[in-house]
GROMACS .gro file of C-alpha atoms in nm:
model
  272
    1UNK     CA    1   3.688  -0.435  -0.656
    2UNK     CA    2   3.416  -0.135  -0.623
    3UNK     CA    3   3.233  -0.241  -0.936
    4UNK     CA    4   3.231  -0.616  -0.849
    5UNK     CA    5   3.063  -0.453  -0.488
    6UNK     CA    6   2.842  -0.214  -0.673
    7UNK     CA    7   2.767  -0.512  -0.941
    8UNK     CA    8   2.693  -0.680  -0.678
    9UNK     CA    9   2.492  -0.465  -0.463
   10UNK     CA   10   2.259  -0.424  -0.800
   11UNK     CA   11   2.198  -0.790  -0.846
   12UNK     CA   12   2.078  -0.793  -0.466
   13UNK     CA   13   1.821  -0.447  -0.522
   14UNK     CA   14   1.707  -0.654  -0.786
   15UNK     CA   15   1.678  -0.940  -0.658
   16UNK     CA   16   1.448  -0.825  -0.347
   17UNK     CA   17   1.230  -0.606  -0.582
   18UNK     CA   18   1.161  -0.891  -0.793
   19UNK     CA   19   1.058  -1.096  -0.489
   20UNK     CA   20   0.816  -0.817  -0.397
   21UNK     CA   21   0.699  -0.671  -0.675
   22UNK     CA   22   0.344  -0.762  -0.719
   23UNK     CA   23   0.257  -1.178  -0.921
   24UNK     CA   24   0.148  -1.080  -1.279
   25UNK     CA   25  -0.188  -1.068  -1.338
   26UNK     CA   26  -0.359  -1.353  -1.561
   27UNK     CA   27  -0.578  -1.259  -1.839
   28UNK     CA   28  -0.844  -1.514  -1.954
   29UNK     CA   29  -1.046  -1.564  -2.252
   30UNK     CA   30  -1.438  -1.546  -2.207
   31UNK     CA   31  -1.702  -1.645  -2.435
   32UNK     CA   32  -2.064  -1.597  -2.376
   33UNK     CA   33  -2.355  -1.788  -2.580
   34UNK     CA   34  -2.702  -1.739  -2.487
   35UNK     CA   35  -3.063  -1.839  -2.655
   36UNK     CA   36  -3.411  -1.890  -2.579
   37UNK     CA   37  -3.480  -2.267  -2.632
   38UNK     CA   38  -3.817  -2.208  -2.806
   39UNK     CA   39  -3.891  -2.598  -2.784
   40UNK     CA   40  -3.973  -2.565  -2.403
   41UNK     CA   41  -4.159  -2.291  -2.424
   42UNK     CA   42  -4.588  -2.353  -2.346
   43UNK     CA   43  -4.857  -2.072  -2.356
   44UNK     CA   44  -5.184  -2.087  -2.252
   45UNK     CA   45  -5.347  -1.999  -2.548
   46UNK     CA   46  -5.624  -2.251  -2.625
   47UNK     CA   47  -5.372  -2.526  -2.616
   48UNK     CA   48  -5.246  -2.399  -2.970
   49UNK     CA   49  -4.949  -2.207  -2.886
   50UNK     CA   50  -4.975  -1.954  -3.117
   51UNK     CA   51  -4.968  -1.683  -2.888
   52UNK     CA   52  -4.565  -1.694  -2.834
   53UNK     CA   53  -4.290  -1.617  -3.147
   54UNK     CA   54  -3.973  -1.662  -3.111
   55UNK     CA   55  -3.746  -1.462  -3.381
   56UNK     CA   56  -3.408  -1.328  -3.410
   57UNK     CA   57  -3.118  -1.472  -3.537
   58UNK     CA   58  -2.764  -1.591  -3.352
   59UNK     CA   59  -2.888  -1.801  -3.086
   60UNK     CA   60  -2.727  -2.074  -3.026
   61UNK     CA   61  -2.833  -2.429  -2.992
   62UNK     CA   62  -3.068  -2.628  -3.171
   63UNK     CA   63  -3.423  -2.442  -3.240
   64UNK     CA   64  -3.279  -2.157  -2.970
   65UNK     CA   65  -3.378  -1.776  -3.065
   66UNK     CA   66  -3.255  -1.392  -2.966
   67UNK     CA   67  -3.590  -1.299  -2.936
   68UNK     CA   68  -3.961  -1.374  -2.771
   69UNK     CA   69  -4.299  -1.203  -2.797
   70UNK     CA   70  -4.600  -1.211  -2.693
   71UNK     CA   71  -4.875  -1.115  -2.979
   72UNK     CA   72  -4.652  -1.243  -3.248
   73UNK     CA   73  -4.880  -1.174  -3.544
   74UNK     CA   74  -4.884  -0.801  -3.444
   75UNK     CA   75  -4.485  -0.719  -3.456
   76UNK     CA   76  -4.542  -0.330  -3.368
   77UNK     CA   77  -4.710  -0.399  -3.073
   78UNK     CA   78  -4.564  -0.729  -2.946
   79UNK     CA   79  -4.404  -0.731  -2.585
   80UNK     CA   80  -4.053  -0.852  -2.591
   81UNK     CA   81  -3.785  -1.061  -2.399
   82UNK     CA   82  -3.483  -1.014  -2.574
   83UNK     CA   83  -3.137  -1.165  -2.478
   84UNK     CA   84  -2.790  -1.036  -2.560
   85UNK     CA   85  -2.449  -1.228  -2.450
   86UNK     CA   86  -2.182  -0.938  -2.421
   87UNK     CA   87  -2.347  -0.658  -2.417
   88UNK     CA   88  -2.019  -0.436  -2.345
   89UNK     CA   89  -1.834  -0.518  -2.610
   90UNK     CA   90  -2.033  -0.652  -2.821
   91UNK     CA   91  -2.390  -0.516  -3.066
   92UNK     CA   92  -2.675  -0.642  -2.888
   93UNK     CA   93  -2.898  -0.824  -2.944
   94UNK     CA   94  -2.552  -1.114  -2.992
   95UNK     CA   95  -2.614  -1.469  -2.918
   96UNK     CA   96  -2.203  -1.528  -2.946
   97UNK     CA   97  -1.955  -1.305  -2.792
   98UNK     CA   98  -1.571  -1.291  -2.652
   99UNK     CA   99  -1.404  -1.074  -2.463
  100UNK     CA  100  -1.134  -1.089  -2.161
  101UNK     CA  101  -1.153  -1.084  -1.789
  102UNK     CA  102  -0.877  -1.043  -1.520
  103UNK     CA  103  -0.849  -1.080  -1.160
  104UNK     CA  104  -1.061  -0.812  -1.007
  105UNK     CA  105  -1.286  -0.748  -1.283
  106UNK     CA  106  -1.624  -0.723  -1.325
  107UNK     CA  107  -1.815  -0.789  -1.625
  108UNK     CA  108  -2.169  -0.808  -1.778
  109UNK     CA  109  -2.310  -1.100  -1.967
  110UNK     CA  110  -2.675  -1.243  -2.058
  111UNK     CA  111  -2.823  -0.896  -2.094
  112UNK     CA  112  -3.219  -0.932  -2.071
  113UNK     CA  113  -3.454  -0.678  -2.209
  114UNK     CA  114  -3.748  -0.653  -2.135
  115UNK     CA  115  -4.012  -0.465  -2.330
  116UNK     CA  116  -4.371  -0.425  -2.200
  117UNK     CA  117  -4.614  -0.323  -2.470
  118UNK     CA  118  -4.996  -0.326  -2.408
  119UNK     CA  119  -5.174  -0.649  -2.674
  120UNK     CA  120  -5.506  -0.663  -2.787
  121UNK     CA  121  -5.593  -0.973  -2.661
  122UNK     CA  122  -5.793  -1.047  -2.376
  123UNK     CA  123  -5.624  -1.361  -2.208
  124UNK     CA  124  -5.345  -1.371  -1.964
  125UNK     CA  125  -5.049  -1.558  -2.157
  126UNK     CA  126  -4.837  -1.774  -1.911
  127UNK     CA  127  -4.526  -1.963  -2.060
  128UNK     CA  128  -4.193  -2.146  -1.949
  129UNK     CA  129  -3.880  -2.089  -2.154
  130UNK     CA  130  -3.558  -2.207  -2.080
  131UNK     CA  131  -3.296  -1.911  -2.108
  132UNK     CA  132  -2.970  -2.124  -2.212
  133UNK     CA  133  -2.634  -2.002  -2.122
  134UNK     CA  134  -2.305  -2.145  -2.190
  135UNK     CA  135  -2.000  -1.926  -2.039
  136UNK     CA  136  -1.633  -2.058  -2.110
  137UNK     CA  137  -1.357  -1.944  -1.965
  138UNK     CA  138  -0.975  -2.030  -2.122
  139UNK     CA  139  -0.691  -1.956  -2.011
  140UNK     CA  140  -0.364  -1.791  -2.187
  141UNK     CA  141  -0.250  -2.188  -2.265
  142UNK     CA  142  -0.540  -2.232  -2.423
  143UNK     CA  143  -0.663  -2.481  -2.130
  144UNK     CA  144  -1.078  -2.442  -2.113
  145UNK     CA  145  -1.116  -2.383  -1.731
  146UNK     CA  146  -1.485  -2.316  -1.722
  147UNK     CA  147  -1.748  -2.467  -2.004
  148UNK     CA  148  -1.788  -2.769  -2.145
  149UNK     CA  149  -1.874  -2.965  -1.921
  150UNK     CA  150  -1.701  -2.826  -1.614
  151UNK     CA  151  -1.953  -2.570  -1.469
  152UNK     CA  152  -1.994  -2.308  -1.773
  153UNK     CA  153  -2.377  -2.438  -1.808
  154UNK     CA  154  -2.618  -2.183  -1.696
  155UNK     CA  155  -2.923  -2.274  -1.788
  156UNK     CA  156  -3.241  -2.126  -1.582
  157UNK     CA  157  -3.599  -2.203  -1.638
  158UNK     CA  158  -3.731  -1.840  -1.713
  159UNK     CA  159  -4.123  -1.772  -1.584
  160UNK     CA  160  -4.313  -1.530  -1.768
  161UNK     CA  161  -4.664  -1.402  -1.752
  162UNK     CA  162  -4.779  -1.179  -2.017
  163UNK     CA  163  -5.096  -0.982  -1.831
  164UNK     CA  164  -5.413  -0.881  -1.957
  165UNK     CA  165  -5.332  -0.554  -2.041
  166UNK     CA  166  -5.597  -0.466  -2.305
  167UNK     CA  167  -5.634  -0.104  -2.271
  168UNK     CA  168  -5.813   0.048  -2.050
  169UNK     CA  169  -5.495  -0.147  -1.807
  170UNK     CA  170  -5.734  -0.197  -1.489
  171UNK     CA  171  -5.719  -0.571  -1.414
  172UNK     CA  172  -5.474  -0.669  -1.141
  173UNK     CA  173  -5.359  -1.029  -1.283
  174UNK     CA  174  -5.007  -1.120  -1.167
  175UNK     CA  175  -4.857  -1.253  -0.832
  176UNK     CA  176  -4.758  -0.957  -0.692
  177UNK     CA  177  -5.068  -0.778  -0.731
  178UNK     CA  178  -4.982  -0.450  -0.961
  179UNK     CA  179  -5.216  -0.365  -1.265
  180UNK     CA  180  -5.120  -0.485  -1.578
  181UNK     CA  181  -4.745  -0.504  -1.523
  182UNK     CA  182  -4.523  -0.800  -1.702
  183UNK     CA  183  -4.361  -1.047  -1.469
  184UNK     CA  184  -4.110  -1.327  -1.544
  185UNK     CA  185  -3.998  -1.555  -1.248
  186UNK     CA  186  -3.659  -1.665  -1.282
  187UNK     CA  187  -3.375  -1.859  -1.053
  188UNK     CA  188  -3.197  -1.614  -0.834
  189UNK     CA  189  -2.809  -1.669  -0.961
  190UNK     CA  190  -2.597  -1.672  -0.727
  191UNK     CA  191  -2.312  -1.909  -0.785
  192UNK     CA  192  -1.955  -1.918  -0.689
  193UNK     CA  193  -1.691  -2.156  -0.888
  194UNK     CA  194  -1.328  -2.169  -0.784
  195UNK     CA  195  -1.032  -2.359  -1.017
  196UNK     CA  196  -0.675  -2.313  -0.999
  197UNK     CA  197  -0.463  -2.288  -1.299
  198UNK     CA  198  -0.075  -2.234  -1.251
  199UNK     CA  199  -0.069  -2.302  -0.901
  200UNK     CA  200  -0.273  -1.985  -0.851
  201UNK     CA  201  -0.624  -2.036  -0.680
  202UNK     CA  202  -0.930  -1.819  -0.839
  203UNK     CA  203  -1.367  -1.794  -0.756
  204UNK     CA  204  -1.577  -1.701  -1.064
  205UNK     CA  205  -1.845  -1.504  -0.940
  206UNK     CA  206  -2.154  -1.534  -1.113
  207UNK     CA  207  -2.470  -1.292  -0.989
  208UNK     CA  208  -2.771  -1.202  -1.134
  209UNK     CA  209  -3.025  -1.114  -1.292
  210UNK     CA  210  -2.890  -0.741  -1.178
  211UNK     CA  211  -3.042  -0.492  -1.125
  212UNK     CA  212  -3.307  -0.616  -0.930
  213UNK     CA  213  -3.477  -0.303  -0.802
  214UNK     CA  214  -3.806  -0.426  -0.947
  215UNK     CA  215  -3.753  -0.769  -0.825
  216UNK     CA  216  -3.907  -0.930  -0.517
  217UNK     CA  217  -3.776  -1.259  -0.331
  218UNK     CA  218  -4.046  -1.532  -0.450
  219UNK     CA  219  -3.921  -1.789  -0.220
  220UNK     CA  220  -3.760  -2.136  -0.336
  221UNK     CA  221  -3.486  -1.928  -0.464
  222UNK     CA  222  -3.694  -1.780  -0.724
  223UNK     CA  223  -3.750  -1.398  -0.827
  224UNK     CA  224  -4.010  -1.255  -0.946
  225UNK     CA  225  -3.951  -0.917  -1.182
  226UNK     CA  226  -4.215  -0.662  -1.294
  227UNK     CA  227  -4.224  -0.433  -1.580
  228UNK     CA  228  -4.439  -0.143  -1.596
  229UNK     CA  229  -4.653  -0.099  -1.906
  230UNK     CA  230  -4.523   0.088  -2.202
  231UNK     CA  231  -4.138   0.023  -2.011
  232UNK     CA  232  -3.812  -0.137  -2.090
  233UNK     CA  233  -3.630  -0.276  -1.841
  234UNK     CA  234  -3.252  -0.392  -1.892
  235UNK     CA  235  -3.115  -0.670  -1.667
  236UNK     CA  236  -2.805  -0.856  -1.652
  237UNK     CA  237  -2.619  -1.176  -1.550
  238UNK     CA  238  -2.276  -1.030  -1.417
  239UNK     CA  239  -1.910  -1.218  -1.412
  240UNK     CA  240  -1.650  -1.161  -1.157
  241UNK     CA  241  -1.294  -1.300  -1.137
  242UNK     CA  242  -1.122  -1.327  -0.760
  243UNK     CA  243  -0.733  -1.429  -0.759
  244UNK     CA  244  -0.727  -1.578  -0.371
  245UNK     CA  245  -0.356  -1.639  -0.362
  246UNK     CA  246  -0.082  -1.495  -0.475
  247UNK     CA  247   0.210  -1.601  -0.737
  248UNK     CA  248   0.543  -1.780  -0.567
  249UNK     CA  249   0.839  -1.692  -0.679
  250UNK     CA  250   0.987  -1.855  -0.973
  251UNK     CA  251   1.357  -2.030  -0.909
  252UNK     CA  252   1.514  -1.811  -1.088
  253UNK     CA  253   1.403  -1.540  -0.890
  254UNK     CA  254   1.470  -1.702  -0.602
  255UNK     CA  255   1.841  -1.731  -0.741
  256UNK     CA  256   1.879  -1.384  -0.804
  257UNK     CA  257   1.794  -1.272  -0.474
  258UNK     CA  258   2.014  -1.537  -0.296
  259UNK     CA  259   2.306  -1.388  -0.528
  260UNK     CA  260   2.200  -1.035  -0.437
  261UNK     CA  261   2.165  -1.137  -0.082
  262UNK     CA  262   2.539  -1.276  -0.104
  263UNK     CA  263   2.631  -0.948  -0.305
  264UNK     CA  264   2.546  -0.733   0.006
  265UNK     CA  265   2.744  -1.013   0.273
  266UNK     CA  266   3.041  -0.914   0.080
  267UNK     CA  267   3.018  -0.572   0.071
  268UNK     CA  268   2.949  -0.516   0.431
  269UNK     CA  269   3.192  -0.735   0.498
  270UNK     CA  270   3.473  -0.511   0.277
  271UNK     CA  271   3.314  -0.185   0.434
  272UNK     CA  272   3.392  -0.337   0.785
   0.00000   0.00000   0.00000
């Protein structure tokens, strides 16, 4: 009869520590593609164009590129946007990249560098490209939570003027009224997507472009960003997973703390 109560008495320890302990963390899939869709992009150039390159390989997308300058004939002295997708785990410049996330974590996608170089040209180049971004998230069952289709398409026009920075840099020709820096205009990102998958309710956080201590609020939910001549300036789009409620109990569990539960009935019961 003492080991059936101390059997007993184990089944119920257990049974209250599994109900407690904390729900088991969910690990997702992420995958990260990101381009510049060169077919959008316009430059004031005389109406020909030829003023903006697009290079690079592992975009993705039709006619999509790593890589835009300004100059393009002139590689060693071209100024740069360059886009990477996982830039912590993966080389950059990458137009394709995987990695995890879990519940709590915080991770940094659609890396943007930014390299001003002075050109010798004389004209102010002005052009729209669209930055195209595609983030999916899939879950452990191979269920695609976020992406295709269902809120993984990040696409934001990107705003860049190229100034006339033919040296001597004197001329004050952007928006924000600094001499000779590089500005690009872009959406402020600032989105929030919630799903549920296993009964468990999450919000994908999605900020950027971070950091933005060269960035000023442009109105219309628009940034503008300045780089300094002769600089490089890094920015990113960061990923954040929230788990809002917590794991229930499976059955089984359940069980095992209603037999632990009776384990302890009968072994007060004995001891009285």
């Amino acid at each position: 009869m003492k080991t059936a109560r101390v059997l007993m008495a184990v089944i119920a320890l257990a049974g209250i520590v599994a109900l407690a302990g904390p729900a088991s963390a969910v690990t997702f899939d992420v995958r990260v593609q990101v381009g510049w869709l060169n077919d959008t992009g316009t430059c004031n150039d005389s109406g020909t164009n030829d003023c903006l390159g697009f290079t690079g390989a592992g975009g993705f997308g039709a006619g999509s590129s790593l890589q835009m300058n300004w100059d393009d004939t002139t590689t060693s002295i071209d100024s740069f946007l360059i886009v990477g997708a996982l830039p912590e785990t993966s080389a950059f410049p990458t137009g394709d990249a995987t990695s995890t996330i879990d519940p709590g974590q915080t991770i940094q996608t659609a890396q943007i560098r930014h390299i001003n170089n002075a050109i010798p040209q004389e004209d102010d180049f002005l052009a729209t490209i669209t930055l195209a971004t595609l983030l999916t998230i899939t879950a452990p069952d191979a269920t695609v939570i976020i992406g295709d289709g269902t809120g993984g398409d990040l696409n934001v026009d990107v705003t860049f003027l190229e100034t006339n920075n033919e040296q001597p840099c004197t001329e004050t020709s952007n928006s924000l009224g600094s001499v000779c820096d590089d500005q690009f205009t872009f959406i402020d990102i600032n989105a929030d997507i919630p799903f549920t998958f296993d009964g468990i309710d999450y919000v994908l956080h999605v900020r950027g472009l971070l950091p933005a201590n060269t960035c000023e609020d442009a109105g219309g939910g628009l940034v503008n960003c300045l780089t300094r001549e002769g600089e490089t300036n890094d920015r990113f789009v960061t990923i954040s997973l929230e788990q809002l409620t917590r794991e229930v109990p499976l059955p089984g569990t359940l069980l095992l703390l209603g037999l632990g539960l009776v384990g302890m009935g009968v072994t007060l019961r004995k001891r009285g």
